Amino acid sequence: MLGARSGSFVAGISIALAVESVALHFLLRGRAPWLDWAVIISSVATLGWIVRDYRAIGATPIVVTTDELRIALGRRFTAIVPRSRVSSATIPTWRDLPDPLDKSYLKLSGTTRPNVLVRFDAPVAFSGLAGITRRASVVGLRIDEPEQFVGALAGPAGPHA
């Protein structure tokens, strides 16, 4: 699911964070040194979190086996769903995409438009950060090879990654 990652987005946010941190450093260094250090430490921690999140998304692929579908968007959301609960998997056009405000829809395609929609027969619990659980009947994914993924879910074949 490397397609859900956006290197240019991460780079842009990182550059903006660095520029703002340098500007705040020069603004605060003589006036409030303790606040200057707090800004520097929080900026470095934020940059580290952004990079770890980007790497985690690439390290956790979506896996289809004969029995289950394992969905993960890094550490943000994960679910293991029996294949019998998957009602359909399609490659959507822009008209097929659910309303982003629909509570039964979970978009796990990062900053990009989903190229696969997976529908479940009943809402599925997705575990998130800090114990947050989100239930969804439809999930939007960004898959590197959407045709192969949809075919793997449609057929009874063995494990796929």
CSV table of C-alpha atoms in Angstrom, one decimal:
chain,number,residue,atom,x,y,z
A,1,MET,CA,0.0,0.0,0.0
A,2,LEU,CA,2.8,2.3,-0.7
A,3,GLY,CA,0.4,4.4,-2.8
A,4,ALA,CA,-1.0,5.9,0.4
A,5,ARG,CA,2.2,7.5,1.3
A,6,SER,CA,3.0,10.9,-0.1
A,7,GLY,CA,6.7,11.8,0.0
A,8,SER,CA,6.2,15.2,-1.4
A,9,PHE,CA,3.6,16.0,1.3
A,10,VAL,CA,5.9,14.8,4.1
A,11,ALA,CA,8.8,16.8,2.6
A,12,GLY,CA,6.6,19.9,2.3
A,13,ILE,CA,5.4,19.7,5.9
A,14,SER,CA,9.0,19.0,7.1
A,15,ILE,CA,10.4,22.0,5.3
A,16,ALA,CA,7.6,24.2,6.6
A,17,LEU,CA,8.2,22.9,10.2
A,18,ALA,CA,12.0,23.6,9.9
A,19,VAL,CA,11.5,27.1,8.5
A,20,GLU,CA,9.0,28.0,11.2
A,21,SER,CA,11.2,26.5,13.9
A,22,VAL,CA,14.2,28.6,12.8
A,23,ALA,CA,12.1,31.7,12.6
A,24,LEU,CA,10.7,31.1,16.1
A,25,HIS,CA,14.2,30.4,17.4
A,26,PHE,CA,15.5,33.8,16.3
A,27,LEU,CA,12.4,35.5,17.6
A,28,LEU,CA,12.6,33.8,21.1
A,29,ARG,CA,16.3,33.2,21.8
A,30,GLY,CA,16.9,36.5,23.6
A,31,ARG,CA,13.5,37.0,25.0
A,32,ALA,CA,12.5,33.6,26.4
A,33,PRO,CA,15.2,31.0,26.2
A,34,TRP,CA,13.1,28.4,28.0
A,35,LEU,CA,10.4,28.8,25.4
A,36,ASP,CA,12.9,28.7,22.6
A,37,TRP,CA,14.1,25.3,23.8
A,38,ALA,CA,10.6,24.1,24.2
A,39,VAL,CA,9.8,25.0,20.6
A,40,ILE,CA,13.0,23.3,19.3
A,41,ILE,CA,12.3,20.1,21.3
A,42,SER,CA,8.7,20.0,20.2
A,43,SER,CA,9.7,20.7,16.5
A,44,VAL,CA,12.3,17.9,16.5
A,45,ALA,CA,9.8,15.5,18.1
A,46,THR,CA,7.1,16.4,15.6
A,47,LEU,CA,9.5,15.9,12.7
A,48,GLY,CA,10.5,12.5,14.1
A,49,TRP,CA,6.8,11.5,14.4
A,50,ILE,CA,6.1,12.5,10.8
A,51,VAL,CA,9.1,10.5,9.5
A,52,ARG,CA,8.2,7.4,11.6
A,53,ASP,CA,4.6,7.6,10.5
A,54,TYR,CA,5.6,7.8,6.8
A,55,ARG,CA,7.9,4.8,7.2
A,56,ALA,CA,5.2,2.8,9.2
A,57,ILE,CA,2.7,3.2,6.3
A,58,GLY,CA,5.2,1.6,3.9
A,59,ALA,CA,6.1,-1.2,6.3
A,60,THR,CA,2.6,-2.4,6.9
A,61,PRO,CA,1.1,-3.8,3.7
A,62,ILE,CA,-2.5,-4.8,3.2
A,63,VAL,CA,-2.6,-8.6,3.0
A,64,VAL,CA,-5.2,-10.9,1.5
A,65,THR,CA,-5.1,-14.6,2.5
A,66,THR,CA,-7.6,-17.4,1.9
A,67,ASP,CA,-9.3,-16.6,5.3
A,68,GLU,CA,-8.8,-12.9,6.0
A,69,LEU,CA,-8.1,-9.4,4.9
A,70,ARG,CA,-5.5,-7.5,7.0
A,71,ILE,CA,-5.8,-3.7,6.6
A,72,ALA,CA,-3.3,-1.3,8.1
A,73,LEU,CA,-2.4,2.3,7.6
A,74,GLY,CA,0.8,2.4,9.5
A,75,ARG,CA,0.0,2.8,13.2
A,76,ARG,CA,-3.1,4.9,12.5
A,77,PHE,CA,-5.7,2.2,11.8
A,78,THR,CA,-5.6,-1.6,11.6
A,79,ALA,CA,-8.2,-4.3,11.2
A,80,ILE,CA,-8.3,-8.0,10.5
A,81,VAL,CA,-11.5,-9.0,8.7
A,82,PRO,CA,-12.7,-12.5,7.8
A,83,ARG,CA,-13.0,-12.6,4.0
A,84,SER,CA,-16.6,-13.8,4.4
A,85,ARG,CA,-17.4,-10.3,5.7
A,86,VAL,CA,-16.2,-8.6,2.6
A,87,SER,CA,-19.2,-8.0,0.4
A,88,SER,CA,-17.4,-6.2,-2.5
A,89,ALA,CA,-14.1,-4.6,-3.6
A,90,THR,CA,-14.3,-2.2,-6.6
A,91,ILE,CA,-12.1,0.3,-8.4
A,92,PRO,CA,-14.2,3.5,-8.0
A,93,THR,CA,-14.7,6.4,-10.3
A,94,TRP,CA,-14.9,9.8,-8.7
A,95,ARG,CA,-18.7,9.4,-8.7
A,96,ASP,CA,-18.5,6.2,-6.7
A,97,LEU,CA,-16.6,7.7,-3.7
A,98,PRO,CA,-18.8,8.1,-0.6
A,99,ASP,CA,-19.3,11.4,1.1
A,100,PRO,CA,-16.2,12.0,3.3
A,101,LEU,CA,-18.6,13.1,6.1
A,102,ASP,CA,-20.5,9.7,6.0
A,103,LYS,CA,-19.9,8.1,9.4
A,104,SER,CA,-19.9,4.6,7.8
A,105,TYR,CA,-17.0,5.5,5.5
A,106,LEU,CA,-13.3,5.4,6.5
A,107,LYS,CA,-10.8,6.8,4.0
A,108,LEU,CA,-7.4,5.1,4.5
A,109,SER,CA,-5.7,6.4,1.4
A,110,GLY,CA,-3.7,9.1,3.1
A,111,THR,CA,-3.7,12.4,1.3
A,112,THR,CA,-4.6,10.8,-2.1
A,113,ARG,CA,-7.9,9.7,-3.6
A,114,PRO,CA,-8.8,6.1,-2.9
A,115,ASN,CA,-8.4,3.7,-5.9
A,116,VAL,CA,-10.2,0.8,-4.2
A,117,LEU,CA,-13.4,0.7,-2.2
A,118,VAL,CA,-14.0,-2.3,0.1
A,119,ARG,CA,-17.5,-2.8,1.4
A,120,PHE,CA,-18.3,-5.1,4.3
A,121,ASP,CA,-21.6,-6.8,5.2
A,122,ALA,CA,-21.6,-5.1,8.6
A,123,PRO,CA,-19.5,-2.4,10.2
A,124,VAL,CA,-15.9,-3.4,11.0
A,125,ALA,CA,-14.0,-2.1,14.0
A,126,PHE,CA,-10.7,-0.4,13.0
A,127,SER,CA,-8.2,0.1,15.9
A,128,GLY,CA,-6.4,3.4,16.0
A,129,LEU,CA,-3.9,5.3,18.0
A,130,ALA,CA,-4.4,5.6,21.8
A,131,GLY,CA,-7.1,2.9,21.8
A,132,ILE,CA,-9.5,4.8,19.5
A,133,THR,CA,-11.8,2.5,17.6
A,134,ARG,CA,-13.7,3.6,14.4
A,135,ARG,CA,-16.4,1.5,12.9
A,136,ALA,CA,-16.9,1.5,9.1
A,137,SER,CA,-18.9,-0.4,6.5
A,138,VAL,CA,-16.9,1.0,3.6
A,139,VAL,CA,-13.2,1.7,3.5
A,140,GLY,CA,-11.3,3.6,0.8
A,141,LEU,CA,-7.7,2.4,0.1
A,142,ARG,CA,-4.8,3.5,-2.1
A,143,ILE,CA,-3.3,0.3,-3.5
A,144,ASP,CA,-0.3,0.0,-5.8
A,145,GLU,CA,-1.9,-2.6,-8.0
A,146,PRO,CA,-5.7,-2.2,-7.5
A,147,GLU,CA,-6.8,-4.7,-10.2
A,148,GLN,CA,-4.7,-7.5,-8.6
A,149,PHE,CA,-6.1,-6.6,-5.2
A,150,VAL,CA,-9.7,-6.6,-6.3
A,151,GLY,CA,-9.1,-9.9,-8.1
A,152,ALA,CA,-7.5,-11.4,-5.0
A,153,LEU,CA,-10.5,-10.5,-3.0
A,154,ALA,CA,-12.9,-11.9,-5.6
A,155,GLY,CA,-11.2,-15.2,-6.0
A,156,PRO,CA,-10.6,-18.0,-3.5
A,157,ALA,CA,-6.8,-18.2,-4.3
A,158,GLY,CA,-4.1,-18.4,-1.7
A,159,PRO,CA,-2.2,-15.7,0.1
A,160,HIS,CA,-1.4,-12.4,-1.6
A,161,ALA,CA,0.3,-9.3,-0.5
